[in-house]
N, CA, C and O atoms as a GROMACS GRO file, in nm:
protein
  616
    1UNK      N    1  -1.446   5.131  -0.027
    1UNK     CA    2  -1.347   5.025  -0.090
    1UNK      C    3  -1.290   4.981   0.060
    1UNK      O    4  -1.296   5.043   0.166
    2UNK      N    5  -1.216   4.818   0.022
    2UNK     CA    6  -1.170   4.791   0.185
    2UNK      C    7  -1.018   4.776   0.144
    2UNK      O    8  -0.985   4.723   0.037
    3UNK      N    9  -0.936   4.822   0.226
    3UNK     CA   10  -0.814   4.789   0.186
    3UNK      C   11  -0.751   4.680   0.326
    3UNK      O   12  -0.757   4.688   0.449
    4UNK      N   13  -0.691   4.583   0.226
    4UNK     CA   14  -0.653   4.460   0.332
    4UNK      C   15  -0.414   4.503   0.301
    4UNK      O   16  -0.329   4.550   0.225
    5UNK      N   17  -0.436   4.447   0.411
    5UNK     CA   18  -0.313   4.405   0.441
    5UNK      C   19  -0.252   4.326   0.391
    5UNK      O   20  -0.327   4.230   0.373
    6UNK      N   21  -0.084   4.290   0.327
    6UNK     CA   22  -0.089   4.197   0.254
    6UNK      C   23  -0.023   4.071   0.347
    6UNK      O   24   0.045   4.095   0.446
    7UNK      N   25  -0.049   3.957   0.308
    7UNK     CA   26  -0.063   3.826   0.386
    7UNK      C   27   0.081   3.766   0.402
    7UNK      O   28   0.170   3.751   0.318
    8UNK      N   29   0.078   3.738   0.523
    8UNK     CA   30   0.252   3.671   0.580
    8UNK      C   31   0.216   3.573   0.477
    8UNK      O   32   0.112   3.564   0.413
    9UNK      N   33   0.363   3.470   0.471
    9UNK     CA   34   0.342   3.319   0.435
    9UNK      C   35   0.278   3.243   0.560
    9UNK      O   36   0.192   3.164   0.522
   10UNK      N   37   0.290   3.244   0.651
   10UNK     CA   38   0.167   3.209   0.758
   10UNK      C   39   0.069   3.221   0.713
   10UNK      O   40  -0.003   3.121   0.719
   11UNK      N   41   0.024   3.319   0.660
   11UNK     CA   42  -0.178   3.297   0.661
   11UNK      C   43  -0.205   3.253   0.585
   11UNK      O   44  -0.310   3.188   0.583
   12UNK      N   45  -0.076   3.272   0.420
   12UNK     CA   46  -0.084   3.229   0.297
   12UNK      C   47  -0.154   3.095   0.327
   12UNK      O   48  -0.274   3.068   0.333
   13UNK      N   49  -0.024   3.008   0.349
   13UNK     CA   50  -0.018   2.849   0.388
   13UNK      C   51  -0.171   2.840   0.438
   13UNK      O   52  -0.234   2.744   0.393
   14UNK      N   53  -0.244   2.933   0.533
   14UNK     CA   54  -0.353   2.858   0.605
   14UNK      C   55  -0.502   2.853   0.529
   14UNK      O   56  -0.608   2.791   0.541
   15UNK      N   57  -0.450   2.947   0.450
   15UNK     CA   58  -0.530   2.997   0.358
   15UNK      C   59  -0.551   2.927   0.190
   15UNK      O   60  -0.663   2.912   0.141
   16UNK      N   61  -0.428   2.889   0.120
   16UNK     CA   62  -0.422   2.828   0.009
   16UNK      C   63  -0.369   2.713   0.029
   16UNK      O   64  -0.277   2.694   0.109
   17UNK      N   65  -0.453   2.573  -0.083
   17UNK     CA   66  -0.395   2.447  -0.103
   17UNK      C   67  -0.206   2.416  -0.160
   17UNK      O   68  -0.139   2.441  -0.260
   18UNK      N   69  -0.184   2.355  -0.038
   18UNK     CA   70  -0.088   2.323  -0.106
   18UNK      C   71  -0.024   2.243  -0.301
   18UNK      O   72  -0.091   2.174  -0.378
   19UNK      N   73   0.027   2.261  -0.306
   19UNK     CA   74   0.038   2.220  -0.509
   19UNK      C   75   0.090   2.100  -0.454
   19UNK      O   76   0.143   2.069  -0.347
   20UNK      N   77   0.062   2.044  -0.554
   20UNK     CA   78   0.064   1.878  -0.558
   20UNK      C   79   0.174   1.863  -0.629
   20UNK      O   80   0.172   1.740  -0.638
   21UNK      N   81   0.256   1.892  -0.678
   21UNK     CA   82   0.425   1.890  -0.805
   21UNK      C   83   0.459   1.876  -0.628
   21UNK      O   84   0.407   1.770  -0.592
   22UNK      N   85   0.496   1.912  -0.566
   22UNK     CA   86   0.615   1.861  -0.425
   22UNK      C   87   0.556   1.792  -0.330
   22UNK      O   88   0.477   1.815  -0.239
   23UNK      N   89   0.627   1.683  -0.383
   23UNK     CA   90   0.597   1.573  -0.287
   23UNK      C   91   0.734   1.500  -0.319
   23UNK      O   92   0.824   1.526  -0.399
   24UNK      N   93   0.714   1.381  -0.214
   24UNK     CA   94   0.851   1.288  -0.152
   24UNK      C   95   0.797   1.204  -0.160
   24UNK      O   96   0.679   1.216  -0.127
   25UNK      N   97   0.842   1.067  -0.208
   25UNK     CA   98   0.784   0.950  -0.158
   25UNK      C   99   0.928   0.846  -0.075
   25UNK      O  100   1.026   0.809  -0.140
   26UNK      N  101   0.912   0.822   0.041
   26UNK     CA  102   1.020   0.713   0.103
   26UNK      C  103   0.957   0.520   0.120
   26UNK      O  104   0.875   0.473   0.198
   27UNK      N  105   1.006   0.481   0.056
   27UNK     CA  106   1.005   0.302   0.051
   27UNK      C  107   1.066   0.255   0.179
   27UNK      O  108   1.188   0.255   0.173
   28UNK      N  109   1.014   0.212   0.299
   28UNK     CA  110   1.185   0.152   0.432
   28UNK      C  111   1.226   0.265   0.460
   28UNK      O  112   1.348   0.272   0.472
   29UNK      N  113   1.146   0.393   0.482
   29UNK     CA  114   1.324   0.472   0.483
   29UNK      C  115   1.379   0.503   0.362
   29UNK      O  116   1.501   0.491   0.375
   30UNK      N  117   1.354   0.533   0.265
   30UNK     CA  118   1.449   0.497   0.140
   30UNK      C  119   1.399   0.614   0.074
   30UNK      O  120   1.279   0.612   0.104
   31UNK      N  121   1.416   0.706   0.008
   31UNK     CA  122   1.412   0.848  -0.089
   31UNK      C  123   1.370   0.765  -0.199
   31UNK      O  124   1.449   0.672  -0.216
   32UNK      N  125   1.230   0.769  -0.315
   32UNK     CA  126   1.227   0.698  -0.450
   32UNK      C  127   1.181   0.856  -0.523
   32UNK      O  128   1.097   0.937  -0.484
   33UNK      N  129   1.273   0.858  -0.641
   33UNK     CA  130   1.219   0.966  -0.730
   33UNK      C  131   1.074   0.839  -0.807
   33UNK      O  132   1.063   0.729  -0.862
   34UNK      N  133   1.011   0.929  -0.769
   34UNK     CA  134   0.864   0.929  -0.891
   34UNK      C  135   0.854   1.072  -0.897
   34UNK      O  136   0.886   1.165  -0.823
   35UNK      N  137   0.782   1.055  -1.049
   35UNK     CA  138   0.716   1.152  -1.081
   35UNK      C  139   0.557   1.146  -1.113
   35UNK      O  140   0.510   1.220  -1.200
   36UNK      N  141   0.481   1.062  -1.047
   36UNK     CA  142   0.385   1.057  -1.017
   36UNK      C  143   0.268   0.897  -0.870
   36UNK      O  144   0.267   0.776  -0.852
   37UNK      N  145   0.201   1.013  -0.817
   37UNK     CA  146   0.134   0.850  -0.743
   37UNK      C  147  -0.043   0.901  -0.732
   37UNK      O  148  -0.122   0.983  -0.684
   38UNK      N  149  -0.031   0.795  -0.807
   38UNK     CA  150  -0.219   0.787  -0.787
   38UNK      C  151  -0.254   0.700  -0.732
   38UNK      O  152  -0.180   0.601  -0.726
   39UNK      N  153  -0.422   0.702  -0.650
   39UNK     CA  154  -0.471   0.566  -0.578
   39UNK      C  155  -0.461   0.559  -0.465
   39UNK      O  156  -0.526   0.475  -0.402
   40UNK      N  157  -0.355   0.663  -0.391
   40UNK     CA  158  -0.386   0.604  -0.230
   40UNK      C  159  -0.572   0.664  -0.158
   40UNK      O  160  -0.643   0.757  -0.198
   41UNK      N  161  -0.586   0.608  -0.094
   41UNK     CA  162  -0.713   0.604  -0.072
   41UNK      C  163  -0.724   0.570   0.117
   41UNK      O  164  -0.664   0.472   0.161
   42UNK      N  165  -0.771   0.625   0.171
   42UNK     CA  166  -0.796   0.614   0.308
   42UNK      C  167  -0.962   0.569   0.321
   42UNK      O  168  -1.042   0.658   0.292
   43UNK      N  169  -1.023   0.420   0.366
   43UNK     CA  170  -1.114   0.401   0.308
   43UNK      C  171  -1.211   0.321   0.455
   43UNK      O  172  -1.146   0.267   0.544
   44UNK      N  173  -1.341   0.323   0.460
   44UNK     CA  174  -1.368   0.323   0.611
   44UNK      C  175  -1.549   0.170   0.550
   44UNK      O  176  -1.672   0.177   0.545
   45UNK      N  177  -1.471   0.090   0.529
   45UNK     CA  178  -1.547  -0.075   0.527
   45UNK      C  179  -1.687  -0.033   0.572
   45UNK      O  180  -1.691   0.037   0.673
   46UNK      N  181  -1.825  -0.072   0.500
   46UNK     CA  182  -1.982  -0.068   0.574
   46UNK      C  183  -2.079  -0.133   0.500
   46UNK      O  184  -2.123  -0.138   0.386
   47UNK      N  185  -2.097  -0.188   0.630
   47UNK     CA  186  -2.241  -0.279   0.519
   47UNK      C  187  -2.392  -0.184   0.553
   47UNK      O  188  -2.396  -0.126   0.661
   48UNK      N  189  -2.476  -0.176   0.487
   48UNK     CA  190  -2.589  -0.132   0.511
   48UNK      C  191  -2.692  -0.292   0.487
   48UNK      O  192  -2.671  -0.382   0.406
   49UNK      N  193  -2.790  -0.282   0.577
   49UNK     CA  194  -2.856  -0.320   0.616
   49UNK      C  195  -3.038  -0.262   0.617
   49UNK      O  196  -3.118  -0.173   0.646
   50UNK      N  197  -3.012  -0.401   0.558
   50UNK     CA  198  -3.230  -0.380   0.508
   50UNK      C  199  -3.288  -0.480   0.618
   50UNK      O  200  -3.274  -0.602   0.624
   51UNK      N  201  -3.369  -0.378   0.718
   51UNK     CA  202  -3.506  -0.474   0.823
   51UNK      C  203  -3.619  -0.463   0.697
   51UNK      O  204  -3.635  -0.413   0.585
   52UNK      N  205  -3.687  -0.553   0.804
   52UNK     CA  206  -3.799  -0.537   0.795
   52UNK      C  207  -3.933  -0.408   0.712
   52UNK      O  208  -4.016  -0.392   0.623
   53UNK      N  209  -3.852  -0.334   0.848
   53UNK     CA  210  -3.843  -0.234   0.825
   53UNK      C  211  -3.838  -0.072   0.796
   53UNK      O  212  -3.889   0.035   0.831
   54UNK      N  213  -3.766  -0.116   0.727
   54UNK     CA  214  -3.656  -0.072   0.679
   54UNK      C  215  -3.743   0.083   0.504
   54UNK      O  216  -3.693   0.116   0.396
   55UNK      N  217  -3.840   0.114   0.553
   55UNK     CA  218  -3.962   0.134   0.447
   55UNK      C  219  -4.013   0.238   0.484
   55UNK      O  220  -4.056   0.333   0.418
   56UNK      N  221  -4.008   0.217   0.622
   56UNK     CA  222  -4.034   0.320   0.735
   56UNK      C  223  -3.911   0.370   0.774
   56UNK      O  224  -3.867   0.472   0.722
   57UNK      N  225  -3.856   0.316   0.851
   57UNK     CA  226  -3.771   0.363   0.927
   57UNK      C  227  -3.536   0.346   0.881
   57UNK      O  228  -3.428   0.355   0.941
   58UNK      N  229  -3.579   0.326   0.773
   58UNK     CA  230  -3.471   0.392   0.688
   58UNK      C  231  -3.388   0.319   0.704
   58UNK      O  232  -3.393   0.268   0.816
   59UNK      N  233  -3.229   0.252   0.582
   59UNK     CA  234  -3.206   0.166   0.622
   59UNK      C  235  -3.048   0.207   0.732
   59UNK      O  236  -3.033   0.326   0.760
   60UNK      N  237  -2.968   0.129   0.772
   60UNK     CA  238  -2.888   0.166   0.860
   60UNK      C  239  -2.730   0.088   0.760
   60UNK      O  240  -2.703  -0.016   0.700
   61UNK      N  241  -2.673   0.197   0.791
   61UNK     CA  242  -2.500   0.147   0.753
   61UNK      C  243  -2.446   0.144   0.849
   61UNK      O  244  -2.455   0.237   0.929
   62UNK      N  245  -2.362   0.024   0.875
   62UNK     CA  246  -2.258  -0.044   1.021
   62UNK      C  247  -2.130  -0.030   0.945
   62UNK      O  248  -2.107  -0.116   0.860
   63UNK      N  249  -2.049   0.060   0.963
   63UNK     CA  250  -1.894   0.008   0.940
   63UNK      C  251  -1.822  -0.040   0.995
   63UNK      O  252  -1.818  -0.041   1.118
   64UNK      N  253  -1.749  -0.090   0.925
   64UNK     CA  254  -1.620  -0.181   1.015
   64UNK      C  255  -1.533  -0.160   0.960
   64UNK      O  256  -1.531  -0.089   0.860
   65UNK      N  257  -1.393  -0.240   1.030
   65UNK     CA  258  -1.281  -0.220   1.004
   65UNK      C  259  -1.208  -0.341   0.951
   65UNK      O  260  -1.220  -0.446   1.014
   66UNK      N  261  -1.140  -0.339   0.854
   66UNK     CA  262  -1.158  -0.445   0.785
   66UNK      C  263  -0.980  -0.399   0.664
   66UNK      O  264  -1.002  -0.346   0.555
   67UNK      N  265  -0.904  -0.414   0.684
   67UNK     CA  266  -0.787  -0.386   0.580
   67UNK      C  267  -0.793  -0.504   0.499
   67UNK      O  268  -0.796  -0.627   0.512
   68UNK      N  269  -0.794  -0.413   0.408
   68UNK     CA  270  -0.770  -0.440   0.258
   68UNK      C  271  -0.688  -0.404   0.179
   68UNK      O  272  -0.678  -0.281   0.172
   69UNK      N  273  -0.607  -0.476   0.097
   69UNK     CA  274  -0.522  -0.435  -0.003
   69UNK      C  275  -0.564  -0.329  -0.077
   69UNK      O  276  -0.683  -0.315  -0.046
   70UNK      N  277  -0.538  -0.257  -0.146
   70UNK     CA  278  -0.599  -0.158  -0.233
   70UNK      C  279  -0.514  -0.090  -0.360
   70UNK      O  280  -0.438  -0.017  -0.296
   71UNK      N  281  -0.484  -0.072  -0.479
   71UNK     CA  282  -0.392  -0.060  -0.560
   71UNK      C  283  -0.354   0.130  -0.562
   71UNK      O  284  -0.424   0.230  -0.576
   72UNK      N  285  -0.170   0.096  -0.533
   72UNK     CA  286  -0.135   0.236  -0.584
   72UNK      C  287  -0.038   0.253  -0.750
   72UNK      O  288  -0.005   0.156  -0.818
   73UNK      N  289  -0.027   0.310  -0.763
   73UNK     CA  290   0.005   0.377  -0.915
   73UNK      C  291   0.161   0.477  -0.882
   73UNK      O  292   0.188   0.574  -0.812
   74UNK      N  293   0.214   0.413  -0.948
   74UNK     CA  294   0.371   0.548  -0.962
   74UNK      C  295   0.434   0.541  -1.079
   74UNK      O  296   0.462   0.431  -1.127
   75UNK      N  297   0.463   0.644  -1.135
   75UNK     CA  298   0.541   0.625  -1.243
   75UNK      C  299   0.687   0.698  -1.258
   75UNK      O  300   0.698   0.798  -1.187
   76UNK      N  301   0.742   0.682  -1.298
   76UNK     CA  302   0.899   0.773  -1.278
   76UNK      C  303   0.955   0.735  -1.440
   76UNK      O  304   0.909   0.642  -1.507
   77UNK      N  305   1.066   0.831  -1.486
   77UNK     CA  306   1.130   0.813  -1.574
   77UNK      C  307   1.202   0.717  -1.557
   77UNK      O  308   1.248   0.718  -1.443
   78UNK      N  309   1.242   0.612  -1.631
   78UNK     CA  310   1.306   0.558  -1.662
   78UNK      C  311   1.502   0.542  -1.650
   78UNK      O  312   1.577   0.548  -1.748
   79UNK      N  313   1.534   0.527  -1.548
   79UNK     CA  314   1.647   0.575  -1.594
   79UNK      C  315   1.795   0.458  -1.610
   79UNK      O  316   1.751   0.354  -1.561
   80UNK      N  317   1.894   0.440  -1.638
   80UNK     CA  318   1.966   0.287  -1.691
   80UNK      C  319   2.086   0.314  -1.525
   80UNK      O  320   2.182   0.381  -1.488
   81UNK      N  321   2.004   0.223  -1.484
   81UNK     CA  322   2.104   0.145  -1.385
   81UNK      C  323   2.056   0.156  -1.270
   81UNK      O  324   2.132   0.115  -1.182
   82UNK      N  325   1.947   0.203  -1.232
   82UNK     CA  326   1.852   0.258  -1.116
   82UNK      C  327   1.734   0.094  -1.164
   82UNK      O  328   1.664   0.070  -1.262
   83UNK      N  329   1.767   0.013  -1.033
   83UNK     CA  330   1.686  -0.106  -1.078
   83UNK      C  331   1.598  -0.163  -0.952
   83UNK      O  332   1.558  -0.279  -0.936
   84UNK      N  333   1.580  -0.046  -0.865
   84UNK     CA  334   1.512  -0.079  -0.717
   84UNK      C  335   1.334  -0.118  -0.743
   84UNK      O  336   1.258  -0.188  -0.677
   85UNK      N  337   1.320  -0.068  -0.820
   85UNK     CA  338   1.122  -0.102  -0.838
   85UNK      C  339   1.162  -0.272  -0.887
   85UNK      O  340   1.144  -0.354  -0.797
   86UNK      N  341   1.207  -0.321  -1.001
   86UNK     CA  342   1.257  -0.448  -1.027
   86UNK      C  343   1.313  -0.578  -0.899
   86UNK      O  344   1.278  -0.695  -0.882
   87UNK      N  345   1.409  -0.494  -0.830
   87UNK     CA  346   1.440  -0.555  -0.745
   87UNK      C  347   1.326  -0.559  -0.626
   87UNK      O  348   1.306  -0.660  -0.559
   88UNK      N  349   1.243  -0.420  -0.607
   88UNK     CA  350   1.183  -0.499  -0.530
   88UNK      C  351   1.028  -0.542  -0.613
   88UNK      O  352   0.948  -0.610  -0.549
   89UNK      N  353   1.011  -0.521  -0.679
   89UNK     CA  354   0.942  -0.705  -0.700
   89UNK      C  355   1.028  -0.839  -0.711
   89UNK      O  356   0.974  -0.942  -0.671
   90UNK      N  357   1.175  -0.847  -0.770
   90UNK     CA  358   1.162  -0.944  -0.736
   90UNK      C  359   1.185  -1.023  -0.625
   90UNK      O  360   1.188  -1.146  -0.627
   91UNK      N  361   1.208  -0.921  -0.484
   91UNK     CA  362   1.182  -0.984  -0.413
   91UNK      C  363   0.996  -0.988  -0.296
   91UNK      O  364   0.945  -1.070  -0.218
   92UNK      N  365   0.967  -0.884  -0.337
   92UNK     CA  366   0.791  -0.956  -0.330
   92UNK      C  367   0.771  -0.922  -0.143
   92UNK      O  368   0.676  -0.955  -0.072
   93UNK      N  369   0.899  -0.847  -0.103
   93UNK     CA  370   0.853  -0.819   0.056
   93UNK      C  371   0.788  -0.728   0.093
   93UNK      O  372   0.792  -0.632   0.016
   94UNK      N  373   0.710  -0.712   0.207
   94UNK     CA  374   0.619  -0.583   0.270
   94UNK      C  375   0.718  -0.481   0.281
   94UNK      O  376   0.830  -0.510   0.324
   95UNK      N  377   0.690  -0.367   0.249
   95UNK     CA  378   0.774  -0.279   0.280
   95UNK      C  379   0.640  -0.152   0.340
   95UNK      O  380   0.526  -0.152   0.294
   96UNK      N  381   0.692  -0.051   0.454
   96UNK     CA  382   0.624   0.085   0.470
   96UNK      C  383   0.589   0.180   0.353
   96UNK      O  384   0.643   0.173   0.243
   97UNK      N  385   0.484   0.277   0.389
   97UNK     CA  386   0.574   0.330   0.242
   97UNK      C  387   0.480   0.461   0.264
   97UNK      O  388   0.359   0.441   0.273
   98UNK      N  389   0.547   0.634   0.276
   98UNK     CA  390   0.512   0.708   0.317
   98UNK      C  391   0.500   0.826   0.210
   98UNK      O  392   0.601   0.856   0.147
   99UNK      N  393   0.398   0.886   0.190
   99UNK     CA  394   0.400   1.000   0.043
   99UNK      C  395   0.372   1.144   0.116
   99UNK      O  396   0.275   1.177   0.185
  100UNK      N  397   0.428   1.181   0.098
  100UNK     CA  398   0.448   1.341   0.169
  100UNK      C  399   0.418   1.416   0.110
  100UNK      O  400   0.466   1.410  -0.004
  101UNK      N  401   0.333   1.525   0.137
  101UNK     CA  402   0.285   1.621   0.033
  101UNK      C  403   0.419   1.736   0.112
  101UNK      O  404   0.447   1.714   0.230
  102UNK      N  405   0.483   1.836   0.047
  102UNK     CA  406   0.536   1.910   0.131
  102UNK      C  407   0.503   2.087   0.107
  102UNK      O  408   0.430   2.143   0.025
  103UNK      N  409   0.579   2.135   0.204
  103UNK     CA  410   0.585   2.336   0.219
  103UNK      C  411   0.662   2.329   0.105
  103UNK      O  412   0.700   2.225   0.051
  104UNK      N  413   0.686   2.450   0.066
  104UNK     CA  414   0.773   2.501   0.068
  104UNK      C  415   0.924   2.530   0.057
  104UNK      O  416   0.982   2.606  -0.020
  105UNK      N  417   0.970   2.456   0.147
  105UNK     CA  418   1.072   2.434   0.209
  105UNK      C  419   1.108   2.272   0.206
  105UNK      O  420   1.186   2.211   0.280
  106UNK      N  421   1.039   2.228   0.112
  106UNK     CA  422   0.994   2.090   0.153
  106UNK      C  423   1.023   2.013   0.246
  106UNK      O  424   1.086   1.907   0.252
  107UNK      N  425   0.954   2.100   0.342
  107UNK     CA  426   0.917   1.951   0.486
  107UNK      C  427   0.757   1.946   0.493
  107UNK      O  428   0.675   2.038   0.501
  108UNK      N  429   0.737   1.753   0.484
  108UNK     CA  430   0.607   1.695   0.477
  108UNK      C  431   0.535   1.803   0.580
  108UNK      O  432   0.573   1.831   0.693
  109UNK      N  433   0.426   1.852   0.514
  109UNK     CA  434   0.289   1.868   0.593
  109UNK      C  435   0.179   1.806   0.624
  109UNK      O  436   0.116   1.833   0.727
  110UNK      N  437   0.138   1.699   0.522
  110UNK     CA  438   0.139   1.587   0.487
  110UNK      C  439   0.145   1.447   0.460
  110UNK      O  440   0.177   1.420   0.344
  111UNK      N  441   0.119   1.337   0.546
  111UNK     CA  442   0.162   1.248   0.564
  111UNK      C  443   0.108   1.115   0.499
  111UNK      O  444   0.091   1.035   0.591
  112UNK      N  445   0.079   1.066   0.394
  112UNK     CA  446  -0.011   0.938   0.409
  112UNK      C  447   0.130   0.854   0.423
  112UNK      O  448   0.233   0.868   0.358
  113UNK      N  449   0.082   0.722   0.577
  113UNK     CA  450   0.181   0.645   0.567
  113UNK      C  451   0.048   0.541   0.538
  113UNK      O  452  -0.074   0.549   0.549
  114UNK      N  453   0.159   0.429   0.490
  114UNK     CA  454   0.140   0.285   0.430
  114UNK      C  455   0.203   0.149   0.519
  114UNK      O  456   0.326   0.146   0.518
  115UNK      N  457   0.146   0.052   0.584
  115UNK     CA  458   0.250  -0.001   0.654
  115UNK      C  459   0.240  -0.076   0.597
  115UNK      O  460   0.314  -0.163   0.641
  116UNK      N  461   0.173  -0.121   0.484
  116UNK     CA  462   0.219  -0.258   0.469
  116UNK      C  463   0.218  -0.220   0.274
  116UNK      O  464   0.104  -0.231   0.229
  117UNK      N  465   0.330  -0.179   0.162
  117UNK     CA  466   0.291  -0.204   0.027
  117UNK      C  467   0.386  -0.293  -0.016
  117UNK      O  468   0.499  -0.315   0.029
  118UNK      N  469   0.318  -0.349  -0.124
  118UNK     CA  470   0.393  -0.490  -0.176
  118UNK      C  471   0.378  -0.449  -0.327
  118UNK      O  472   0.262  -0.431  -0.366
  119UNK      N  473   0.467  -0.434  -0.406
  119UNK     CA  474   0.495  -0.455  -0.597
  119UNK      C  475   0.418  -0.551  -0.620
  119UNK      O  476   0.418  -0.649  -0.545
  120UNK      N  477   0.339  -0.544  -0.722
  120UNK     CA  478   0.262  -0.651  -0.766
  120UNK      C  479   0.307  -0.646  -0.934
  120UNK      O  480   0.304  -0.749  -1.001
  121UNK      N  481   0.335  -0.551  -0.974
  121UNK     CA  482   0.347  -0.530  -1.134
  121UNK      C  483   0.487  -0.402  -1.166
  121UNK      O  484   0.503  -0.324  -1.072
  122UNK      N  485   0.551  -0.390  -1.249
  122UNK     CA  486   0.621  -0.285  -1.299
  122UNK      C  487   0.624  -0.307  -1.442
  122UNK      O  488   0.667  -0.415  -1.483
  123UNK      N  489   0.581  -0.207  -1.531
  123UNK     CA  490   0.542  -0.178  -1.659
  123UNK      C  491   0.632  -0.116  -1.735
  123UNK      O  492   0.680  -0.031  -1.660
  124UNK      N  493   0.681  -0.107  -1.832
  124UNK     CA  494   0.776  -0.047  -1.972
  124UNK      C  495   0.716   0.009  -1.976
  124UNK      O  496   0.603  -0.005  -1.930
  125UNK      N  497   0.788   0.169  -2.073
  125UNK     CA  498   0.761   0.246  -2.079
  125UNK      C  499   0.653   0.165  -2.238
  125UNK      O  500   0.629   0.053  -2.283
  126UNK      N  501   0.617   0.327  -2.273
  126UNK     CA  502   0.561   0.295  -2.408
  126UNK      C  503   0.616   0.332  -2.475
  126UNK      O  504   0.664   0.438  -2.432
  127UNK      N  505   0.674   0.294  -2.656
  127UNK     CA  506   0.749   0.301  -2.702
  127UNK      C  507   0.689   0.312  -2.850
  127UNK      O  508   0.614   0.234  -2.907
  128UNK      N  509   0.757   0.461  -2.906
  128UNK     CA  510   0.656   0.513  -2.957
  128UNK      C  511   0.755   0.582  -3.053
  128UNK      O  512   0.773   0.699  -3.019
  129UNK      N  513   0.809   0.554  -3.137
  129UNK     CA  514   0.926   0.623  -3.263
  129UNK      C  515   0.908   0.722  -3.307
  129UNK      O  516   0.966   0.762  -3.408
  130UNK      N  517   0.816   0.795  -3.237
  130UNK     CA  518   0.677   0.922  -3.370
  130UNK      C  519   0.727   1.014  -3.260
  130UNK      O  520   0.764   1.121  -3.307
  131UNK      N  521   0.741   1.003  -3.105
  131UNK     CA  522   0.753   1.137  -2.986
  131UNK      C  523   0.904   1.105  -2.955
  131UNK      O  524   0.979   1.011  -2.981
  132UNK      N  525   0.914   1.233  -2.882
  132UNK     CA  526   1.046   1.218  -2.871
  132UNK      C  527   1.047   1.215  -2.667
  132UNK      O  528   1.134   1.259  -2.591
  133UNK      N  529   0.905   1.140  -2.632
  133UNK     CA  530   0.853   1.179  -2.508
  133UNK      C  531   0.989   1.097  -2.387
  133UNK      O  532   1.084   1.022  -2.410
  134UNK      N  533   0.944   1.148  -2.286
  134UNK     CA  534   1.057   1.058  -2.213
  134UNK      C  535   1.009   0.905  -2.157
  134UNK      O  536   0.892   0.867  -2.166
  135UNK      N  537   1.064   0.864  -2.129
  135UNK     CA  538   1.031   0.694  -2.120
  135UNK      C  539   0.996   0.674  -1.995
  135UNK      O  540   1.083   0.714  -1.917
  136UNK      N  541   0.855   0.606  -1.917
  136UNK     CA  542   0.847   0.601  -1.810
  136UNK      C  543   0.829   0.490  -1.747
  136UNK      O  544   0.772   0.404  -1.814
  137UNK      N  545   0.866   0.451  -1.606
  137UNK     CA  546   0.872   0.295  -1.611
  137UNK      C  547   0.666   0.284  -1.491
  137UNK      O  548   0.663   0.385  -1.421
  138UNK      N  549   0.612   0.248  -1.482
  138UNK     CA  550   0.513   0.226  -1.418
  138UNK      C  551   0.512   0.136  -1.316
  138UNK      O  552   0.532   0.022  -1.357
  139UNK      N  553   0.492   0.148  -1.156
  139UNK     CA  554   0.556   0.039  -1.086
  139UNK      C  555   0.311   0.065  -1.028
  139UNK      O  556   0.238   0.164  -1.035
  140UNK      N  557   0.286  -0.070  -0.986
  140UNK     CA  558   0.155  -0.090  -0.880
  140UNK      C  559   0.194  -0.180  -0.771
  140UNK      O  560   0.256  -0.285  -0.760
  141UNK      N  561   0.119  -0.078  -0.674
  141UNK     CA  562   0.191  -0.161  -0.557
  141UNK      C  563   0.070  -0.180  -0.473
  141UNK      O  564   0.014  -0.075  -0.442
  142UNK      N  565   0.004  -0.319  -0.417
  142UNK     CA  566  -0.097  -0.339  -0.347
  142UNK      C  567  -0.052  -0.243  -0.199
  142UNK      O  568   0.063  -0.254  -0.156
  143UNK      N  569  -0.145  -0.159  -0.135
  143UNK     CA  570  -0.153  -0.121   0.034
  143UNK      C  571  -0.241  -0.139   0.097
  143UNK      O  572  -0.349  -0.109   0.046
  144UNK      N  573  -0.242  -0.187   0.219
  144UNK     CA  574  -0.286  -0.127   0.302
  144UNK      C  575  -0.219  -0.070   0.495
  144UNK      O  576  -0.108  -0.079   0.547
  145UNK      N  577  -0.305  -0.036   0.527
  145UNK     CA  578  -0.282   0.020   0.724
  145UNK      C  579  -0.281   0.142   0.649
  145UNK      O  580  -0.172   0.198   0.645
  146UNK      N  581  -0.371   0.192   0.593
  146UNK     CA  582  -0.342   0.376   0.562
  146UNK      C  583  -0.354   0.448   0.661
  146UNK      O  584  -0.440   0.384   0.722
  147UNK      N  585  -0.330   0.538   0.726
  147UNK     CA  586  -0.360   0.632   0.761
  147UNK      C  587  -0.247   0.781   0.736
  147UNK      O  588  -0.145   0.775   0.666
  148UNK      N  589  -0.310   0.944   0.832
  148UNK     CA  590  -0.286   1.032   0.735
  148UNK      C  591  -0.240   1.084   0.857
  148UNK      O  592  -0.274   1.038   0.966
  149UNK      N  593  -0.140   1.209   0.837
  149UNK     CA  594  -0.096   1.246   0.952
  149UNK      C  595  -0.066   1.451   0.882
  149UNK      O  596  -0.028   1.508   0.779
  150UNK      N  597  -0.102   1.477   0.986
  150UNK     CA  598  -0.096   1.659   0.952
  150UNK      C  599   0.007   1.693   1.024
  150UNK      O  600  -0.017   1.694   1.145
  151UNK      N  601   0.120   1.724   0.992
  151UNK     CA  602   0.196   1.790   1.085
  151UNK      C  603   0.232   1.958   1.033
  151UNK      O  604   0.248   2.005   0.921
  152UNK      N  605   0.239   2.033   1.201
  152UNK     CA  606   0.117   2.162   1.206
  152UNK      C  607   0.283   2.222   1.199
  152UNK      O  608   0.272   2.339   1.161
  153UNK      N  609   0.419   2.193   1.219
  153UNK     CA  610   0.594   2.279   1.178
  153UNK      C  611   0.529   2.424   1.178
  153UNK      O  612   0.428   2.485   1.214
  154UNK      N  613   0.666   2.443   1.106
  154UNK     CA  614   0.662   2.608   1.122
  154UNK      C  615   0.562   2.702   0.980
  154UNK      O  616   0.552   2.825   0.982
   0.00000   0.00000   0.00000
């Protein structure tokens, strides 16, 4: 029977995935309270090239850099007097956005940097008199220029 020593916090940090609930969203340097963020993806565009000898040599895939805007969806509880989502949609300007996955003390460990984000849709909550669920607003932004940064930190 093999005995192992208890793992330190630093060892656990390297061995176990981070919980997805501990994240932070900053838009143009200002923190934004959101409940969920989905759709962030870093994708490399490509073309599959088929030439006359593809049946013998196989197809070739060529990758290229082409900045395309992709949708990101965020949700948050509806709060009286908090109008930054509506204001951003009305202004319609491109802003940078960071979505950071944080460690147990709230320090960013992985940050998805979005160079350009512009809101395209704010949706009202689903109204349902048969439940007592929280009212949730949905914001859809189109995003481009996505990079990922891993912070080694403590």
